[in-house]
mmCIF file of N, CA and C in Angstrom:
data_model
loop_
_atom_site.group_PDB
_atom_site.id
_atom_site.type_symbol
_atom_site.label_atom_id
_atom_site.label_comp_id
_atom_site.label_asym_id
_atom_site.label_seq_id
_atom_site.Cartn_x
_atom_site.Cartn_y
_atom_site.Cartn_z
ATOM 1 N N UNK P 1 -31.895 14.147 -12.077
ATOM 2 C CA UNK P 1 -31.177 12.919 -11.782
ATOM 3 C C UNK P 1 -29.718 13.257 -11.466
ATOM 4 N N UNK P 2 -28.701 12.651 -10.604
ATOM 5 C CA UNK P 2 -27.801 12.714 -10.023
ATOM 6 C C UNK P 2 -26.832 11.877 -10.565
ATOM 7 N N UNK P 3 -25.436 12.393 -11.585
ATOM 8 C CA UNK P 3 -24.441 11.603 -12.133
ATOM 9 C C UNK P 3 -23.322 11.076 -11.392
ATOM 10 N N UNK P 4 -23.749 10.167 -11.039
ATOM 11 C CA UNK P 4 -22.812 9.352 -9.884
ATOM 12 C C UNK P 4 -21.621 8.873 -10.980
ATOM 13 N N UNK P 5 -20.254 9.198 -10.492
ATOM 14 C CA UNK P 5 -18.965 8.983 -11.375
ATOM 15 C C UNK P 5 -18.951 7.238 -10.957
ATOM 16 N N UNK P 6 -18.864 6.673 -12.436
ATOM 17 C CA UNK P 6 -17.997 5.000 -12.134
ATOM 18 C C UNK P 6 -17.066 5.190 -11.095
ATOM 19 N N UNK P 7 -16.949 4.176 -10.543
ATOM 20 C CA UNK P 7 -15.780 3.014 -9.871
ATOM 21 C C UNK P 7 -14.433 4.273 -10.645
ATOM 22 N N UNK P 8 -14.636 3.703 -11.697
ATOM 23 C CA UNK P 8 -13.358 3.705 -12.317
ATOM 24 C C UNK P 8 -12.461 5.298 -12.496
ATOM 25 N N UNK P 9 -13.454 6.021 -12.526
ATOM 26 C CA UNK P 9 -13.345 7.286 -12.213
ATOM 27 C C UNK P 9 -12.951 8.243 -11.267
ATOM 28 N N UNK P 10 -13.262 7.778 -10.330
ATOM 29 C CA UNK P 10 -13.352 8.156 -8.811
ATOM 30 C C UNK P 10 -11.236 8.220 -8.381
ATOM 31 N N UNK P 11 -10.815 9.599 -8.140
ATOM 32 C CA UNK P 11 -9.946 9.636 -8.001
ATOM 33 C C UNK P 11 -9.612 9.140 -6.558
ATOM 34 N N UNK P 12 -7.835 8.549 -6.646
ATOM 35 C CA UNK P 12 -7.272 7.581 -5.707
ATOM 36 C C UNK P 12 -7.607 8.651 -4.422
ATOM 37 N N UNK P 13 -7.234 9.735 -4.417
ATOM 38 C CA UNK P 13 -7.287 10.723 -3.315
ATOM 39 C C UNK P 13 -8.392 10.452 -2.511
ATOM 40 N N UNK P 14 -9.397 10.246 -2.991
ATOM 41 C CA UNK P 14 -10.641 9.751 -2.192
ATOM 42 C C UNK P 14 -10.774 8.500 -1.284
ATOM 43 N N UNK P 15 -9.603 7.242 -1.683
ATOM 44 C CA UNK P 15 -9.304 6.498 -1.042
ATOM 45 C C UNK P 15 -8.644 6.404 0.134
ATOM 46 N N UNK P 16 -7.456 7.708 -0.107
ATOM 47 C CA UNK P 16 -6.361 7.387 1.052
ATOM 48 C C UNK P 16 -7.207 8.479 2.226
ATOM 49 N N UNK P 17 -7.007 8.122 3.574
ATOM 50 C CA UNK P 17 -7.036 9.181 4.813
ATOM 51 C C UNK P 17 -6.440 8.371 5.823
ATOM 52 N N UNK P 18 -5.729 7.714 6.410
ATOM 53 C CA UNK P 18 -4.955 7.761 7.264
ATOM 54 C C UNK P 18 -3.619 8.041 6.836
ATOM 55 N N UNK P 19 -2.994 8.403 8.421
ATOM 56 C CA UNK P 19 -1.746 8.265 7.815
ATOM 57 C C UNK P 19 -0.891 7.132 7.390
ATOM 58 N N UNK P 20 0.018 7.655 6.661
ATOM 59 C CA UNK P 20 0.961 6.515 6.441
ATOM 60 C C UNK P 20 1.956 6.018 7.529
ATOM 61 N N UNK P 21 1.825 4.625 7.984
ATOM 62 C CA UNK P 21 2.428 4.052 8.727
ATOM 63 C C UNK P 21 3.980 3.656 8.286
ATOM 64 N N UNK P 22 4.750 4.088 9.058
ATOM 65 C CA UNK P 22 6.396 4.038 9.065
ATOM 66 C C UNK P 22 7.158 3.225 9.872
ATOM 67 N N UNK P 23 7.792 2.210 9.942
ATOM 68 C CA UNK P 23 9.327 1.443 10.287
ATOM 69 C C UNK P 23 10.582 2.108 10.107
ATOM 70 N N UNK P 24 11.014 2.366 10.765
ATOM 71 C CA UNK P 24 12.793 2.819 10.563
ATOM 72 C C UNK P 24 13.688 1.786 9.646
ATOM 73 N N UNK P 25 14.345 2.115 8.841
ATOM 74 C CA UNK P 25 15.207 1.262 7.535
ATOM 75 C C UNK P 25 16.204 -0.076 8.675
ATOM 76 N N UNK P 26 16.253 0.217 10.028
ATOM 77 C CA UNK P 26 16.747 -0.820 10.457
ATOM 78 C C UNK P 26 15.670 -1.743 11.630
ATOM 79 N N UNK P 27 14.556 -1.409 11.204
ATOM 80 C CA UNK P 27 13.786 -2.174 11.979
ATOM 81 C C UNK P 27 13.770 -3.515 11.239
ATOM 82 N N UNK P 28 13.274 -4.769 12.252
ATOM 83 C CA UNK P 28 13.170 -6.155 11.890
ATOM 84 C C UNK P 28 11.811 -6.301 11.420
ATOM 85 N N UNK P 29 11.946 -7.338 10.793
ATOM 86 C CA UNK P 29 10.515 -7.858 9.751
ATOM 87 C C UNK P 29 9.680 -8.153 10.989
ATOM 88 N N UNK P 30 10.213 -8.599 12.389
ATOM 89 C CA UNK P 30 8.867 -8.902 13.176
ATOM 90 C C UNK P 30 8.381 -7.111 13.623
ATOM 91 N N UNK P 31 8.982 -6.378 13.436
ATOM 92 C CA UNK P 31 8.347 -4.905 14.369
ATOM 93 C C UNK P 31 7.454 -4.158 13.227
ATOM 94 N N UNK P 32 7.889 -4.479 11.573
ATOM 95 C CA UNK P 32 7.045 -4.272 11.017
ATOM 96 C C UNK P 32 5.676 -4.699 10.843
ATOM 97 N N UNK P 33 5.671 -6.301 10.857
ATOM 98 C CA UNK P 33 4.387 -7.128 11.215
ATOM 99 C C UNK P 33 3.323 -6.520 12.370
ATOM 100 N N UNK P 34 4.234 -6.034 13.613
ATOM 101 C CA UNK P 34 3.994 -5.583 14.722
ATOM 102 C C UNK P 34 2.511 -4.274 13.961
ATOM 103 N N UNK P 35 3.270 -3.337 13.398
ATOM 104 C CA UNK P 35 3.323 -2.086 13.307
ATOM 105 C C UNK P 35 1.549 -2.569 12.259
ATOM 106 N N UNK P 36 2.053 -3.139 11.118
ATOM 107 C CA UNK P 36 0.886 -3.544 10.575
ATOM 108 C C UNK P 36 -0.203 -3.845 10.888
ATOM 109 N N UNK P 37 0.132 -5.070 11.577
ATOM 110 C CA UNK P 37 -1.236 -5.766 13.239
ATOM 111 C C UNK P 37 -1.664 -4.727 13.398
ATOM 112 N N UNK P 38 -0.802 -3.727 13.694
ATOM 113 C CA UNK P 38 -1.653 -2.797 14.994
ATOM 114 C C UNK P 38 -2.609 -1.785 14.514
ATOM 115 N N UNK P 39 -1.758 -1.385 13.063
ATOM 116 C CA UNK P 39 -2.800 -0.054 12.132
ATOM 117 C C UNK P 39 -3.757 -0.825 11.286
ATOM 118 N N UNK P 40 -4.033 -2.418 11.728
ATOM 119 C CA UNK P 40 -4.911 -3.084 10.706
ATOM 120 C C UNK P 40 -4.629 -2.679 8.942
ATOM 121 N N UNK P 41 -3.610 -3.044 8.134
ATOM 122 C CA UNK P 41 -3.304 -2.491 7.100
ATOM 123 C C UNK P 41 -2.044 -3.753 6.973
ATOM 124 N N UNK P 42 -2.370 -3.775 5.293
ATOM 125 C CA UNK P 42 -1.209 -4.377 4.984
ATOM 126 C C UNK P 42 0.255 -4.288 4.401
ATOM 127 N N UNK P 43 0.664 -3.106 4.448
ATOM 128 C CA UNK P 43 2.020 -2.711 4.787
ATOM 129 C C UNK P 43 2.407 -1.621 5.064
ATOM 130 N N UNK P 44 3.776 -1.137 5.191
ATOM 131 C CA UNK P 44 4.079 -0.245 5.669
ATOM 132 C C UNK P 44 5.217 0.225 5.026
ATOM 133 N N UNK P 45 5.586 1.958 5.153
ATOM 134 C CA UNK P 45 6.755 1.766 4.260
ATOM 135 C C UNK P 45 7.872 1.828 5.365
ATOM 136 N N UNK P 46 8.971 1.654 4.615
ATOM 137 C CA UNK P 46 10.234 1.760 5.684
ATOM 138 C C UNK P 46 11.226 2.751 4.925
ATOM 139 N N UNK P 47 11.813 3.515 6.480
ATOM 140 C CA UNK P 47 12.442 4.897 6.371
ATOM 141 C C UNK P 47 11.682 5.744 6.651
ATOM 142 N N UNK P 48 12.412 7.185 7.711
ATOM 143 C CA UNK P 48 11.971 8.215 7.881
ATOM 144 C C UNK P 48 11.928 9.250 7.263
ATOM 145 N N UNK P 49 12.425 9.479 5.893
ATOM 146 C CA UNK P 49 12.727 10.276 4.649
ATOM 147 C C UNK P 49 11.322 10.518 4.539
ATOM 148 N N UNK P 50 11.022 12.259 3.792
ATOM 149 C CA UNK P 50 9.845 12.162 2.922
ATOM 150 C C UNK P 50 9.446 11.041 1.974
ATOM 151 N N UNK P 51 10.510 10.646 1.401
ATOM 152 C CA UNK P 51 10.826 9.981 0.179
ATOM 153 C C UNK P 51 10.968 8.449 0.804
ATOM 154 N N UNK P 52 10.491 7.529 0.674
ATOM 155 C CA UNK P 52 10.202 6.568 1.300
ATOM 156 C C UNK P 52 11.469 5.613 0.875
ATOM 157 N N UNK P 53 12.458 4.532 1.545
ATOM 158 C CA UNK P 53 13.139 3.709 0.634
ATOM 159 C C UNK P 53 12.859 2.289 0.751
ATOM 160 N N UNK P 54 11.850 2.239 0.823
ATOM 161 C CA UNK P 54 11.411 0.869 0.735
ATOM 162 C C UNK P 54 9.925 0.569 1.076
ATOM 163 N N UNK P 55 8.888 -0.361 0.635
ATOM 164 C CA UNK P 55 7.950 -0.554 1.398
ATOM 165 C C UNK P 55 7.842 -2.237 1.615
ATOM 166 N N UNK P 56 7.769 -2.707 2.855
ATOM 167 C CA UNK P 56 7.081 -4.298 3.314
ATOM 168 C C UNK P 56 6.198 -4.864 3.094
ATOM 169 N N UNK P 57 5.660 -5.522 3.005
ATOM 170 C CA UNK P 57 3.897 -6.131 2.796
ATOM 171 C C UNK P 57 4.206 -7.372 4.120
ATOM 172 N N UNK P 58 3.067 -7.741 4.082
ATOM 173 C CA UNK P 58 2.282 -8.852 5.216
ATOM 174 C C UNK P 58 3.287 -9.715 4.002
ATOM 175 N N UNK P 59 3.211 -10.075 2.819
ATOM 176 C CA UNK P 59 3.716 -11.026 2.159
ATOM 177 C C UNK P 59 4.752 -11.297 2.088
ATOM 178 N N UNK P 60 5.711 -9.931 2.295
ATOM 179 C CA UNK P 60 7.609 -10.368 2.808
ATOM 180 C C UNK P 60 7.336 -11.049 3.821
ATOM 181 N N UNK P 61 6.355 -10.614 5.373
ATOM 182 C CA UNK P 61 6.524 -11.251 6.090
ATOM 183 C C UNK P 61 6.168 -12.387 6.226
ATOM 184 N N UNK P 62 5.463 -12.755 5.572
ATOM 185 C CA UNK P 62 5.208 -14.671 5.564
ATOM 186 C C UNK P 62 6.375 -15.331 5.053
ATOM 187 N N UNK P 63 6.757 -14.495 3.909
ATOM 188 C CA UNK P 63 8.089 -15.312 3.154
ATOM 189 C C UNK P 63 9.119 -15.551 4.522
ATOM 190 N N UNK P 64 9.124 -14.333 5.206
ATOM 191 C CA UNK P 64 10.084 -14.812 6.098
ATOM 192 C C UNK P 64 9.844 -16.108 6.876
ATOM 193 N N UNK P 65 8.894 -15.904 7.883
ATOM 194 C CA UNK P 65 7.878 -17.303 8.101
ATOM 195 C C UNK P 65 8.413 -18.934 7.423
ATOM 196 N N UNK P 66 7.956 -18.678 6.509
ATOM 197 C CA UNK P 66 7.737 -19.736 5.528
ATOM 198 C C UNK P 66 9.443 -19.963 5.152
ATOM 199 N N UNK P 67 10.477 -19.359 5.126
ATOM 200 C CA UNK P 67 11.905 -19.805 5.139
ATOM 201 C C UNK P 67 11.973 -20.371 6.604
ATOM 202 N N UNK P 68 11.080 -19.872 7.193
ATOM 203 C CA UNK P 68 12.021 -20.672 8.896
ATOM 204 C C UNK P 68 13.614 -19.688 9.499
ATOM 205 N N UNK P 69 12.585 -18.653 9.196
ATOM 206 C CA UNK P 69 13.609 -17.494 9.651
ATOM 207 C C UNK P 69 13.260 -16.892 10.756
ATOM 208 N N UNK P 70 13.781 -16.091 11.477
ATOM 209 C CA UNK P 70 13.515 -15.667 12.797
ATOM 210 C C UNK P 70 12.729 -14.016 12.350
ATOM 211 N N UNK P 71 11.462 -13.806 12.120
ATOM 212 C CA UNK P 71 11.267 -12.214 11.752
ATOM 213 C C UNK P 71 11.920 -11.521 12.915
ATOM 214 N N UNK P 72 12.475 -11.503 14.381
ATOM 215 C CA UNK P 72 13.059 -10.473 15.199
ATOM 216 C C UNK P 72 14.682 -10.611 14.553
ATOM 217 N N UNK P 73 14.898 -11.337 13.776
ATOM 218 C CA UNK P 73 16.374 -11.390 13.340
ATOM 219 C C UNK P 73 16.590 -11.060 12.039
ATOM 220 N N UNK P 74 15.296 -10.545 11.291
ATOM 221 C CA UNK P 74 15.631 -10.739 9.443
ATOM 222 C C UNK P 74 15.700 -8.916 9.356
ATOM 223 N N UNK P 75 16.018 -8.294 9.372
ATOM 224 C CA UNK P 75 16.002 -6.828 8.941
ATOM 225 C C UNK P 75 14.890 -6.468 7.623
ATOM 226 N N UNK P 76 14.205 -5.461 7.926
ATOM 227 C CA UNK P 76 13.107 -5.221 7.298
ATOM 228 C C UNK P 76 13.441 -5.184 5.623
ATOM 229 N N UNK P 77 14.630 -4.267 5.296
ATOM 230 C CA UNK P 77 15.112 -4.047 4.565
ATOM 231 C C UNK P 77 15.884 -4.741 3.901
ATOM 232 N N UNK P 78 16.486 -6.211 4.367
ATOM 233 C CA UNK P 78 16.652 -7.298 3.112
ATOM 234 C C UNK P 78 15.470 -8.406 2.612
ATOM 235 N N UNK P 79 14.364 -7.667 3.241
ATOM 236 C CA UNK P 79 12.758 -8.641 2.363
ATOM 237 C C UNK P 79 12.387 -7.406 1.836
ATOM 238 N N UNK P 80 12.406 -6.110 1.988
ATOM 239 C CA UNK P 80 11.161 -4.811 1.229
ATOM 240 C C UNK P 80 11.574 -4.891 0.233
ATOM 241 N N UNK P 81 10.333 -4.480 -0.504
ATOM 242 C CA UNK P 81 10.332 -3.795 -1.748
ATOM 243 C C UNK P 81 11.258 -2.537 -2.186
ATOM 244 N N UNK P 82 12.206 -2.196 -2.854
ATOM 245 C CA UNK P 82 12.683 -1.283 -3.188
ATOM 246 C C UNK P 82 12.386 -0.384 -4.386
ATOM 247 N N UNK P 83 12.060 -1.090 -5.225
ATOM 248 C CA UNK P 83 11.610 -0.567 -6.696
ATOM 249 C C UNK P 83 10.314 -0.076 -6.392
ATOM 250 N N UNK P 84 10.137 0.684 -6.010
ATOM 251 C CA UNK P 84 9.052 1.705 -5.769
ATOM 252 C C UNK P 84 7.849 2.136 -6.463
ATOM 253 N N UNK P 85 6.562 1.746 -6.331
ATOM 254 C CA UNK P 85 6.129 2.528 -7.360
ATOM 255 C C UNK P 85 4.679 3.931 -7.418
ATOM 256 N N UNK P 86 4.753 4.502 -7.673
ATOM 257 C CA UNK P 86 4.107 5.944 -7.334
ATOM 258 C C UNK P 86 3.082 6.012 -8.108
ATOM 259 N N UNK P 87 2.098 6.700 -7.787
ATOM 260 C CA UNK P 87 0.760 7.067 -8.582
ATOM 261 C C UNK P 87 0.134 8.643 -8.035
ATOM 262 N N UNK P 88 -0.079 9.346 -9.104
ATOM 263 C CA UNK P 88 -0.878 11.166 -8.731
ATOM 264 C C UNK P 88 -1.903 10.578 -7.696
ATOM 265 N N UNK P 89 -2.141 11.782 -6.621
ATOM 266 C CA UNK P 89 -3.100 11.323 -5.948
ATOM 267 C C UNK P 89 -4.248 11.486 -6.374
ATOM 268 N N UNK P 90 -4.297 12.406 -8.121
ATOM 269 C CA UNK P 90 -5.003 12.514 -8.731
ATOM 270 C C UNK P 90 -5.686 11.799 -9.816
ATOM 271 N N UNK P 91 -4.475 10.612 -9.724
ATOM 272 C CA UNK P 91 -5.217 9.635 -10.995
ATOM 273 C C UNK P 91 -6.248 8.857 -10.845
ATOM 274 N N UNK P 92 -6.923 8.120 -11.477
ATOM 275 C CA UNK P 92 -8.159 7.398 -11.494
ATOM 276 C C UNK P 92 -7.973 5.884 -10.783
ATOM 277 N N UNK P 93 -9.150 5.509 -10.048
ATOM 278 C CA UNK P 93 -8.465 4.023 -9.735
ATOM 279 C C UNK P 93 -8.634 3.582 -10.637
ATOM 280 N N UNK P 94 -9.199 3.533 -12.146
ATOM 281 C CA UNK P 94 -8.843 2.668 -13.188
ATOM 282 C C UNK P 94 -7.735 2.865 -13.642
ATOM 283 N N UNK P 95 -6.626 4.237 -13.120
ATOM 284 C CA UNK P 95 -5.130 4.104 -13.704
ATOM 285 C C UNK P 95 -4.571 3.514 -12.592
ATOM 286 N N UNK P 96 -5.121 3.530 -11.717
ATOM 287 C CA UNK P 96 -4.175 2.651 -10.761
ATOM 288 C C UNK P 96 -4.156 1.381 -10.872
ATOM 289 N N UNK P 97 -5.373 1.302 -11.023
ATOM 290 C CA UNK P 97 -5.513 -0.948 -11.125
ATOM 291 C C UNK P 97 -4.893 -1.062 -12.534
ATOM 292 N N UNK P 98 -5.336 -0.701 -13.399
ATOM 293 C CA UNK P 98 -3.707 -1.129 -14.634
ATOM 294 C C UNK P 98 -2.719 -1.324 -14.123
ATOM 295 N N UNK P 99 -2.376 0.264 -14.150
ATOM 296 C CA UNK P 99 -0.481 0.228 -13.240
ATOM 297 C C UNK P 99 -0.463 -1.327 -12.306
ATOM 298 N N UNK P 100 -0.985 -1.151 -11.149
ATOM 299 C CA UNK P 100 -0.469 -1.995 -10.087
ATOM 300 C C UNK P 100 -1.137 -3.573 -11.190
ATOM 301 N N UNK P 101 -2.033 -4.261 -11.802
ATOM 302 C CA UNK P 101 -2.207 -5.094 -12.544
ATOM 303 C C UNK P 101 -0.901 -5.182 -13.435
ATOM 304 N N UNK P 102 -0.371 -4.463 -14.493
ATOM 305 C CA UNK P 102 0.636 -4.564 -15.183
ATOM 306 C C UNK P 102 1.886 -4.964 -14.469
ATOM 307 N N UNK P 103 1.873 -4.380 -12.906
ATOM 308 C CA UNK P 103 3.161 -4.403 -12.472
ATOM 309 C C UNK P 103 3.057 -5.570 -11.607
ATOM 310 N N UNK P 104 2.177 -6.429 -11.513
ATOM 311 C CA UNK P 104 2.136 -7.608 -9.987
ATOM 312 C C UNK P 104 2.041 -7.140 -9.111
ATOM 313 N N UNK P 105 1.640 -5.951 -8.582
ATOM 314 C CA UNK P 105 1.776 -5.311 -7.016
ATOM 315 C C UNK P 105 0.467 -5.156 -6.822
ATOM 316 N N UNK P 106 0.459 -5.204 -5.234
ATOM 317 C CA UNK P 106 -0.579 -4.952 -4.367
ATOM 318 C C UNK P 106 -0.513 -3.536 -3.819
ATOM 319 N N UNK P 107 0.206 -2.772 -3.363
ATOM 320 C CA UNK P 107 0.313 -1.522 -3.088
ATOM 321 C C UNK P 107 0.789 -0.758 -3.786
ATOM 322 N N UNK P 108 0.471 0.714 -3.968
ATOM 323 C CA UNK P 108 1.290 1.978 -5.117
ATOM 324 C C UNK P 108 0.835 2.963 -3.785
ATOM 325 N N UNK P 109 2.069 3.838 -3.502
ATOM 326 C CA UNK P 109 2.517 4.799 -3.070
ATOM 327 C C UNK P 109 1.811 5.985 -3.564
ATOM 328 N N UNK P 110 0.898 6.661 -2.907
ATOM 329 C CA UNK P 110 0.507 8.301 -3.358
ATOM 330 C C UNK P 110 1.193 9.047 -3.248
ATOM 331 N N UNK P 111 1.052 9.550 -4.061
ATOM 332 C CA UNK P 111 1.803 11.503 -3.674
ATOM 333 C C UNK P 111 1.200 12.649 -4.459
ATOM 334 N N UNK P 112 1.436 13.752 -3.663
ATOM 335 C CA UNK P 112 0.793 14.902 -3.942
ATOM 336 C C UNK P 112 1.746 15.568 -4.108
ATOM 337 N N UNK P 113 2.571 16.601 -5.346
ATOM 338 C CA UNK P 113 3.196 17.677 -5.232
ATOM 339 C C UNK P 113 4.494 17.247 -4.329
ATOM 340 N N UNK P 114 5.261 15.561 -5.017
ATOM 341 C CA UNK P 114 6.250 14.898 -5.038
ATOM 342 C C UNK P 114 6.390 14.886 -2.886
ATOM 343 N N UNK P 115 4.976 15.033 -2.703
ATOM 344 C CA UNK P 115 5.159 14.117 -1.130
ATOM 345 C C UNK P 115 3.947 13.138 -0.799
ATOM 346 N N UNK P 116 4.961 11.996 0.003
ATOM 347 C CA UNK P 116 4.074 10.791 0.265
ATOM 348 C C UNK P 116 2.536 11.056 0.857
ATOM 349 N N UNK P 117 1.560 11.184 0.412
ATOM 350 C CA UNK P 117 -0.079 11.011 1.374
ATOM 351 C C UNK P 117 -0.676 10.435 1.474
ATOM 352 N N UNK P 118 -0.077 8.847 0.756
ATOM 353 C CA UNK P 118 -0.844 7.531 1.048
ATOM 354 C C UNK P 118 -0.406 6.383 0.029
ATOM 355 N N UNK P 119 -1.004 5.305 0.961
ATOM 356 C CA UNK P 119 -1.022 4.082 0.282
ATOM 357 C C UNK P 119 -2.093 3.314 -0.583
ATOM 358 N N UNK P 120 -2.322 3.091 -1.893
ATOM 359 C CA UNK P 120 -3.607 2.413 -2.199
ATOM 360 C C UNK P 120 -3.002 0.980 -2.297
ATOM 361 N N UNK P 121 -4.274 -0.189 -1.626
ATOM 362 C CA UNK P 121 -3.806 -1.093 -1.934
ATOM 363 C C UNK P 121 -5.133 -1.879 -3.189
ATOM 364 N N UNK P 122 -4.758 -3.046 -3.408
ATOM 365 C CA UNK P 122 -5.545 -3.927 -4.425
ATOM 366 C C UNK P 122 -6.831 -4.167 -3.448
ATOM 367 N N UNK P 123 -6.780 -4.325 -2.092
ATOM 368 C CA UNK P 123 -7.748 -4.050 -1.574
ATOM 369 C C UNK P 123 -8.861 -3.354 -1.448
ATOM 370 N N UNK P 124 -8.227 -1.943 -1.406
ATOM 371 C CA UNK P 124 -8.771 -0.630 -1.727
ATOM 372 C C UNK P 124 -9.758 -0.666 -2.961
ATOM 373 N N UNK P 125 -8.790 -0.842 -3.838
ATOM 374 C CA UNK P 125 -9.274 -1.006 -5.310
ATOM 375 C C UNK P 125 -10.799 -2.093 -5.767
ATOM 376 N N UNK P 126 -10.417 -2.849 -5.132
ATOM 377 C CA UNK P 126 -11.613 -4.012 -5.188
ATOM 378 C C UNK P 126 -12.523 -3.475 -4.345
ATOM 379 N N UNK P 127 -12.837 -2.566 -2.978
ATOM 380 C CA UNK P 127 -14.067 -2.624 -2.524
ATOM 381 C C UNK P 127 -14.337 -1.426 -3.492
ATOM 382 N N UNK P 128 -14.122 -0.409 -3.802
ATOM 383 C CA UNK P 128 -14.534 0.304 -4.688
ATOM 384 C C UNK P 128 -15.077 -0.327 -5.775
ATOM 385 N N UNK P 129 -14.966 -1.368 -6.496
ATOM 386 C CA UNK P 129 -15.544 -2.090 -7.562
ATOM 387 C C UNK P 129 -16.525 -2.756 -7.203
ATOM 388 N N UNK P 130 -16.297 -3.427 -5.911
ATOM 389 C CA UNK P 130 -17.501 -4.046 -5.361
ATOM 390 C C UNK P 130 -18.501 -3.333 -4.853
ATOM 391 N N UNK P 131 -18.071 -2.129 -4.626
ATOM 392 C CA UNK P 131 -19.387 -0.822 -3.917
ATOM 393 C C UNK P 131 -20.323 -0.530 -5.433
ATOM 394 N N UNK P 132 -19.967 -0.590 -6.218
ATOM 395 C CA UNK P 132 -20.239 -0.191 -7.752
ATOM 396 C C UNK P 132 -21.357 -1.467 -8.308
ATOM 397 N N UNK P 133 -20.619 -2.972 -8.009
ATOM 398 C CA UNK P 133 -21.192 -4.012 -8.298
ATOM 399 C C UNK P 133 -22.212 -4.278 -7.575
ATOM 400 N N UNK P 134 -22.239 -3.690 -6.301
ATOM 401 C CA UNK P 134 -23.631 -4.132 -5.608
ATOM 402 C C UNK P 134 -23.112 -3.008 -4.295
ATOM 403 N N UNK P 135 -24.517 -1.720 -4.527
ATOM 404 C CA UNK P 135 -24.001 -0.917 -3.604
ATOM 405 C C UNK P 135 -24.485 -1.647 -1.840
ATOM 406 N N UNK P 136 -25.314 -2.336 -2.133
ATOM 407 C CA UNK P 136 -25.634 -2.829 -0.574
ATOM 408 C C UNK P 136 -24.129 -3.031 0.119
ATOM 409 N N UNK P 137 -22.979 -3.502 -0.501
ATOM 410 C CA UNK P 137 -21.921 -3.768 0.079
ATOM 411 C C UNK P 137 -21.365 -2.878 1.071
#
């Protein structure tokens, strides 16, 4: 018989393979939206640094939206996220869904050997639970 590892087990590394999609720290909230649309994904980080200084979500950009703001006029970087938050690309998605559960976030930043190699989102996290809950999925 064949010991298939839980959901919960299954390290984040297995999740991430594209690359990570990038905005320049002075791009506008609409070129990030842009950038998102286009890699089908819901955010992106901003800055060309290894070290990322900020990341966006689809959800800054609605906020912008939803103020009745112009996204080609709002700078990416007074809606991103700054407080950053990181996860081993080795940890478990059950340490990740804590972390990002404890913290209110939808995305945590990978890294390998203190460089960026991906994004997991709550998305991520849930079809993995749902592949577990009913593998037909």
């Amino acid at each position: 018989m064949v010991n298939v590892p839980s959901a919960g087990s299954i390290s984040v590394a297995d999740l991430i393979g594209d690359a990570v999609v990038r905005v320049p720290s002075d791009a506008t909230v609409a070129t990030a939206a842009e950038a998102m649309a286009e890699a089908g994904i819901g955010a992106v980080v901003v800055g060309d640094q290894e070290r990322p200084v900020a990341l966006v979500s689809e959800r800054d950009a609605i906020r912008v939206i939803a103020a009745h703001q112009d996204p080609a006029a709002v700078p990416v970087i007074d809606v991103a996220s700054t407080n950053l938050v990181w996860c081993a690309a080795s940890d478990t998605v059950e340490q990740v869904a804590v972390r990002m559960t404890d913290r209110h976030i939808r995305h945590i930043l990978v890294e390998r050997a203190g460089v960026l190699v991906g994004i997991v989102s709550a998305r991520d996290l849930l079809g993995v639970y749902a592949a577990e809950a009913d593998p037909v999925v």
